[in-house]
XYZ file of C-alpha atoms in Angstrom:
440
model
C -141.836 15.444 -8.387
C -143.505 18.662 -8.839
C -140.288 21.071 -8.415
C -141.971 23.549 -6.050
C -142.862 20.970 -3.867
C -139.695 18.869 -4.216
C -137.406 21.859 -3.344
C -139.696 21.115 0.072
C -139.164 17.683 0.170
C -135.621 18.818 2.738
C -137.917 20.841 5.351
C -140.001 18.276 6.010
C -137.842 16.072 6.120
C -135.825 17.561 8.676
C -138.563 18.931 10.836
C -140.155 15.714 10.793
C -136.543 13.605 12.651
C -135.398 16.486 14.654
C -139.197 16.830 15.857
C -139.869 13.111 16.600
C -136.268 12.284 17.858
C -136.352 14.791 20.175
C -140.199 13.927 21.303
C -138.635 10.965 21.383
C -135.156 11.702 23.402
C -137.798 13.665 25.996
C -140.275 10.503 26.585
C -138.029 7.783 27.084
C -134.512 9.604 28.540
C -135.237 12.972 30.005
C -137.930 12.289 31.095
C -140.009 15.958 30.489
C -142.679 17.673 28.776
C -140.494 18.574 25.170
C -143.307 20.931 25.168
C -143.191 23.086 28.061
C -138.903 23.472 27.766
C -136.750 25.538 26.214
C -135.933 22.541 24.075
C -138.493 23.048 22.287
C -137.975 26.683 20.902
C -133.890 25.327 20.133
C -135.206 22.029 18.186
C -136.709 24.803 15.667
C -133.571 26.833 15.443
C -131.961 23.847 14.788
C -134.320 22.681 11.681
C -133.532 25.761 10.319
C -130.324 25.482 10.375
C -130.399 22.350 8.748
C -133.219 23.403 5.717
C -130.949 26.750 4.935
C -127.134 24.185 4.717
C -129.308 21.731 2.601
C -130.779 24.415 0.565
C -127.195 26.358 0.091
C -125.710 22.573 -0.521
C -127.735 22.492 -3.195
C -130.394 19.820 -2.306
C -132.785 18.096 -3.641
C -132.270 19.468 -6.569
C -128.490 19.819 -7.819
C -126.405 16.769 -7.200
C -126.896 14.384 -10.105
C -125.007 10.907 -9.113
C -125.284 8.784 -5.380
C -121.974 9.832 -4.438
C -122.961 13.280 -4.440
C -125.612 13.661 -3.431
C -124.291 11.253 -0.336
C -121.582 13.897 -0.009
C -123.936 16.795 -0.185
C -126.098 15.322 2.570
C -123.330 14.648 4.826
C -122.193 17.853 4.527
C -125.394 19.786 4.900
C -125.010 17.447 8.624
C -122.222 18.963 9.825
C -122.973 22.440 9.079
C -126.327 22.428 10.134
C -124.897 21.002 13.260
C -122.249 22.199 13.429
C -124.028 25.794 13.335
C -126.603 24.980 16.501
C -124.029 23.835 18.494
C -121.690 27.658 18.168
C -125.727 28.861 18.877
C -125.287 27.600 21.908
C -121.484 28.030 22.837
C -122.478 32.205 22.491
C -125.730 32.043 24.200
C -123.528 29.892 27.087
C -126.041 27.208 27.720
C -126.464 23.878 26.421
C -129.966 23.356 25.401
C -130.013 20.966 22.861
C -129.075 18.140 23.900
C -125.744 16.198 21.721
C -128.492 13.111 21.396
C -131.015 15.121 19.566
C -127.860 17.394 18.124
C -125.948 13.882 16.822
C -129.453 11.442 16.138
C -131.115 13.589 13.930
C -127.888 14.582 11.892
C -127.667 10.654 11.253
C -130.525 9.819 9.986
C -130.725 13.443 7.636
C -127.793 12.010 5.756
C -129.709 8.756 4.437
C -133.381 10.841 4.380
C -131.369 13.868 2.349
C -129.608 11.140 0.094
C -133.376 9.967 -0.531
C -135.030 13.591 -1.357
C -132.729 13.610 -4.556
C -133.193 10.384 -5.229
C -136.611 11.079 -5.617
C -136.448 14.866 -7.499
C -133.774 12.825 -9.870
C -135.986 10.381 -10.824
C -139.052 12.969 -10.985
C -136.528 14.866 -13.145
C -136.343 11.597 -15.714
C -139.784 11.501 -16.265
C -140.544 15.292 -17.736
C -136.973 15.668 -18.796
C -138.283 16.166 -22.235
C -142.396 17.960 -21.455
C -142.149 20.370 -23.845
C -142.462 19.247 -26.887
C -141.637 22.497 -29.034
C -142.434 22.954 -32.565
C -140.175 26.578 -33.373
C -141.278 28.443 -37.042
C -137.712 30.660 -36.784
C -134.696 32.023 -38.812
C -131.617 28.885 -38.869
C -129.273 31.124 -37.447
C -132.114 31.849 -34.639
C -133.021 27.639 -34.795
C -129.311 27.449 -33.754
C -128.766 29.050 -30.639
C -132.403 28.628 -29.843
C -131.501 24.627 -29.578
C -127.711 25.683 -27.737
C -130.199 27.390 -25.217
C -132.582 24.794 -24.706
C -129.615 22.654 -24.180
C -127.734 24.491 -21.563
C -129.360 26.258 -18.424
C -133.123 26.319 -19.466
C -135.218 27.050 -16.533
C -138.403 24.931 -17.696
C -137.535 21.641 -19.958
C -138.734 20.770 -23.155
C -136.373 20.169 -26.689
C -137.022 21.208 -30.216
C -139.428 18.468 -31.928
C -139.600 20.079 -35.935
C -138.624 23.393 -36.410
C -139.415 25.176 -40.309
C -138.563 28.438 -41.765
C -141.700 31.493 -41.298
C -141.233 30.980 -45.515
C -141.958 26.859 -44.718
C -144.921 26.524 -42.415
C -146.498 29.576 -44.691
C -149.864 28.896 -46.242
C -150.338 28.670 -50.269
C -154.225 28.269 -49.941
C -157.306 26.819 -48.442
C -156.367 23.482 -47.312
C -152.486 23.796 -47.035
C -152.059 23.915 -43.691
C -147.875 22.993 -43.203
C -147.785 24.158 -40.123
C -151.007 22.447 -38.299
C -148.936 19.157 -40.427
C -146.194 19.966 -38.795
C -147.628 20.066 -34.980
C -150.206 17.276 -35.385
C -147.755 15.072 -36.685
C -144.794 15.755 -33.849
C -147.223 15.676 -31.087
C -145.923 18.766 -30.288
C -147.688 20.101 -27.837
C -145.477 24.298 -27.746
C -145.352 26.058 -31.054
C -142.478 29.519 -31.631
C -143.066 32.062 -33.624
C -140.501 34.935 -34.549
C -141.042 38.204 -35.978
C -141.223 37.439 -39.057
C -143.735 34.015 -38.149
C -146.229 36.751 -36.929
C -145.668 39.473 -39.940
C -147.021 36.120 -41.912
C -150.881 36.221 -41.743
C -151.614 32.722 -43.279
C -149.276 31.349 -39.729
C -150.835 33.317 -38.085
C -154.324 32.111 -39.242
C -152.618 28.156 -38.150
C -151.387 29.462 -35.165
C -155.104 30.461 -33.496
C -156.581 27.075 -35.038
C -153.783 24.993 -32.945
C -154.091 27.123 -30.187
C -157.795 26.434 -29.786
C -156.931 22.877 -30.274
C -154.812 23.352 -26.979
C -151.099 23.939 -28.191
C -149.664 26.572 -26.337
C -148.246 29.848 -28.802
C -145.520 31.437 -27.399
C -144.178 34.722 -29.769
C -139.865 33.785 -29.496
C -139.299 36.501 -27.154
C -142.023 34.914 -24.537
C -140.254 30.727 -25.210
C -137.411 33.296 -23.642
C -138.358 34.376 -21.271
C -140.979 31.801 -19.499
C -138.698 28.270 -20.424
C -135.073 29.943 -20.403
C -135.237 33.098 -18.271
C -133.413 35.383 -20.490
C -134.154 37.928 -23.266
C -133.388 36.736 -27.059
C -130.239 38.898 -28.131
C -131.985 39.132 -31.305
C -135.106 41.217 -29.331
C -133.600 42.450 -26.973
C -133.706 46.411 -29.138
C -136.810 46.232 -29.969
C -137.911 45.055 -26.378
C -135.951 47.418 -24.477
C -138.448 49.881 -23.391
C -141.336 47.601 -24.000
C -141.207 46.330 -19.267
C -141.886 48.178 -16.332
C -138.699 48.577 -13.491
C -139.356 47.918 -10.760
C -137.541 50.967 -9.785
C -138.486 53.101 -11.970
C -142.035 52.197 -11.762
C -143.127 50.743 -8.054
C -142.491 53.320 -5.421
C -143.777 50.771 -2.674
C -140.608 48.065 -4.365
C -138.143 50.468 -3.736
C -138.610 51.180 -0.595
C -138.464 47.765 0.561
C -135.324 46.711 -1.504
C -134.219 49.511 0.233
C -134.751 48.617 3.589
C -134.144 44.865 2.605
C -130.345 45.942 1.614
C -129.392 48.319 4.246
C -130.457 45.352 6.784
C -128.065 42.802 5.244
C -125.393 45.297 4.374
C -124.922 45.721 8.074
C -125.014 42.497 9.309
C -122.290 42.538 6.351
C -120.715 45.294 8.008
C -120.808 42.631 10.760
C -119.367 39.953 9.219
C -116.554 42.208 7.357
C -114.625 43.237 10.973
C -113.332 39.426 11.321
C -113.147 38.655 7.723
C -110.912 41.841 7.620
C -108.272 41.068 10.274
C -108.044 37.205 8.648
C -107.385 38.732 5.281
C -105.219 41.583 6.235
C -102.937 39.146 7.882
C -102.968 36.362 5.301
C -101.608 39.097 2.774
C -98.504 39.634 5.219
C -97.673 36.669 3.334
C -99.420 35.521 0.341
C -100.934 38.801 -1.774
C -98.464 41.340 0.105
C -99.405 45.686 -0.938
C -102.585 47.420 -0.312
C -105.539 46.063 1.924
C -108.224 46.914 -0.597
C -108.418 47.734 -4.186
C -111.156 50.907 -5.836
C -112.041 50.461 -9.154
C -114.706 52.899 -10.503
C -117.928 51.033 -12.172
C -120.601 52.656 -13.889
C -124.262 53.294 -11.026
C -128.016 53.870 -11.743
C -128.748 56.734 -14.474
C -124.773 56.433 -15.597
C -122.743 57.726 -13.399
C -119.247 56.610 -11.952
C -119.070 55.237 -8.010
C -115.723 53.919 -6.569
C -116.126 49.957 -5.592
C -114.646 48.483 -2.615
C -112.913 45.217 -3.322
C -110.353 43.233 -0.770
C -107.176 43.402 -3.485
C -106.814 40.150 -5.117
C -103.882 41.065 -7.711
C -100.149 42.386 -7.840
C -100.592 46.179 -7.159
C -100.644 48.157 -10.089
C -101.175 45.313 -13.087
C -104.658 46.269 -13.890
C -104.649 46.473 -16.974
C -108.530 46.820 -18.169
C -108.714 44.020 -20.038
C -111.053 40.918 -19.305
C -109.953 38.700 -16.273
C -109.591 34.245 -16.658
C -109.567 32.013 -14.669
C -105.459 31.209 -15.163
C -104.865 34.944 -15.113
C -101.233 35.836 -13.883
C -101.735 38.954 -12.389
C -104.296 36.835 -9.607
C -102.041 36.323 -6.496
C -102.000 32.857 -4.966
C -104.172 34.777 -2.063
C -106.064 37.031 -4.222
C -107.373 33.741 -6.112
C -108.487 31.697 -2.551
C -110.767 35.326 -2.083
C -111.844 34.588 -5.422
C -113.030 31.602 -4.922
C -114.422 31.907 -1.884
C -115.953 35.390 -3.015
C -114.256 36.907 -0.005
C -112.564 39.529 -2.141
C -116.328 41.388 -2.842
C -116.978 41.147 0.969
C -116.483 45.529 0.742
C -119.028 46.336 -1.297
C -121.323 46.210 1.995
C -120.027 49.466 2.311
C -120.818 50.783 -1.085
C -124.889 49.257 -0.625
C -124.820 51.499 2.773
C -124.163 53.747 0.536
C -127.369 53.084 -1.473
C -124.426 52.978 -4.434
C -125.032 48.926 -4.968
C -128.232 47.197 -4.757
C -127.905 43.492 -2.666
C -129.411 42.046 -6.043
C -129.204 44.268 -9.712
C -126.992 44.261 -12.400
C -123.524 43.853 -11.878
C -121.991 47.182 -12.736
C -119.512 47.257 -15.716
C -115.854 49.255 -15.549
C -116.144 52.944 -17.530
C -113.878 51.938 -20.873
C -115.787 48.305 -21.208
C -119.283 50.161 -20.957
C -118.093 53.358 -23.530
C -117.381 49.757 -25.926
C -120.221 48.033 -25.296
C -123.116 51.591 -25.028
C -121.391 51.538 -29.130
C -121.940 47.984 -30.186
C -125.856 47.611 -28.442
C -127.259 50.989 -28.066
C -130.253 49.818 -25.965
C -127.007 48.649 -23.704
C -127.493 51.702 -21.588
C -131.104 50.980 -20.303
C -129.695 48.262 -17.819
C -128.170 51.786 -15.510
C -131.635 52.417 -15.158
C -132.211 50.003 -12.154
C -129.190 50.573 -9.797
C -126.373 48.070 -10.036
C -126.307 45.144 -7.345
C -123.282 43.035 -5.914
C -125.406 39.935 -6.976
C -127.855 39.752 -9.898
C -129.580 36.781 -12.056
C -127.293 37.524 -14.502
C -124.214 36.324 -12.111
C -126.642 33.500 -11.039
C -127.731 32.200 -14.867
C -124.140 32.646 -16.188
C -121.529 33.247 -13.846
C -118.455 36.440 -15.004
C -118.349 37.359 -18.116
C -114.975 37.266 -20.484
C -115.145 38.897 -23.025
C -117.452 41.613 -25.360
C -119.779 38.159 -26.094
C -120.195 36.925 -22.716
C -121.123 41.073 -22.180
C -124.279 40.327 -24.814
C -124.912 37.096 -23.228
C -124.842 38.749 -19.834
C -127.061 41.492 -21.298
C -129.897 39.304 -21.446
C -130.110 37.936 -17.959
C -130.166 41.645 -16.951
C -133.366 42.442 -18.846
C -134.889 39.810 -17.995
C -134.365 41.186 -14.276
C -134.977 44.347 -14.925
C -138.757 42.918 -16.663
C -139.717 40.558 -13.830
C -137.485 42.617 -10.767
C -139.291 42.477 -7.719
C -138.224 40.776 -4.259
C -139.435 37.493 -4.745
C -136.758 37.104 -7.671
C -134.241 38.755 -5.044
C -134.971 36.694 -2.792
C -134.050 34.219 -5.112
C -131.390 35.147 -7.187
C -130.205 35.386 -2.633
C -130.854 31.399 -2.500
C -129.087 30.870 -5.853
C -126.526 32.884 -5.107
C -125.650 31.846 -1.776
C -125.160 28.015 -3.052
C -122.486 29.774 -5.142
C -120.978 30.776 -3.091
C -120.957 27.662 -0.160
C -120.140 25.664 -3.221
C -116.881 27.901 -3.871
C -117.775 28.741 -7.708
C -115.389 31.554 -7.679
C -113.722 33.125 -10.397
């Protein structure tokens, strides 16, 4: 099944079920005209709540087994039904009948699970849809195969590989690259910079291109299939793309308005959460409420980033943290798992120091080390750093210099494709991460 179509399956199913059950209740139980009642508007609120909950728990594409599918479906329906019930309680009126809420939820559990099974069946059919011949250096091949086995944006597998010198033609009639692509029935050809510099390889690639084979440079393949830029070419690519915040004024303005509106909503949520954290700190996380840490922002300027404190006071040594870091308190570990510790950063967003989406800001001493090792690292400071980002949803937390290089590849992809569409996509994936409690 087409991936984009699959993502809409739960929403379409939710609308059909909720509106169908509501119409049934109006005609045979409540005896009222459904589309002329206030219950009509509340039905769409229920649909929206269910659809968002379904997406947040990973439906329909994340669960891999029937058990996971049923579990995710049950969680989504409970959350959606709870949201609409609480909303009616706040509004002071129970407009949507319990019959509609409960019956719809009961029908949607197996319905959502079926959506997952349909998507998984479709995924099996296209798991190795793209067959790739890679003309790259051996060290680059190992990295490429490893990347395709982890978190690709598009499904592909390397079915044939050769070094650039092995693809070279020695004369008329000698076409080793054409033979390799033909014999392996590949539909994608990838060339690294050495292969692109060889005229005989390029001539064979042109012939294959005319036959319908898609030809990509290594950097373009990483961009389209992996959602990142290759580490081996970061320095050459570091200034060869427009950056939304630098080169598109309209994007800058709309993004800033969106950041401000959502941050104001976050401040409303911050008030009750702060109260809960204060009470929890009294027993499980004694010490100051907030942790203030210098970070490097846009233009290389330092700012103070706010977080709820998760470590014992005075134990921050400037080292990378890990999942079992003994400095993290019991209460702090819970906050990290739920991502509550990041919530005070909405204040940084209102100040203009952070955006909702952007490269994650690092501490000054990390930056100085990384800039020395990676001269092009400072390019990421052309954009405002974010509370979340493409590197966070694709890779997660960086706990070493090697991880920082890996995340930089995703940061460069984000800078090259910066747009409101990508920002919203990242926010959606972040919501899934938070609801799924995949923290550190």
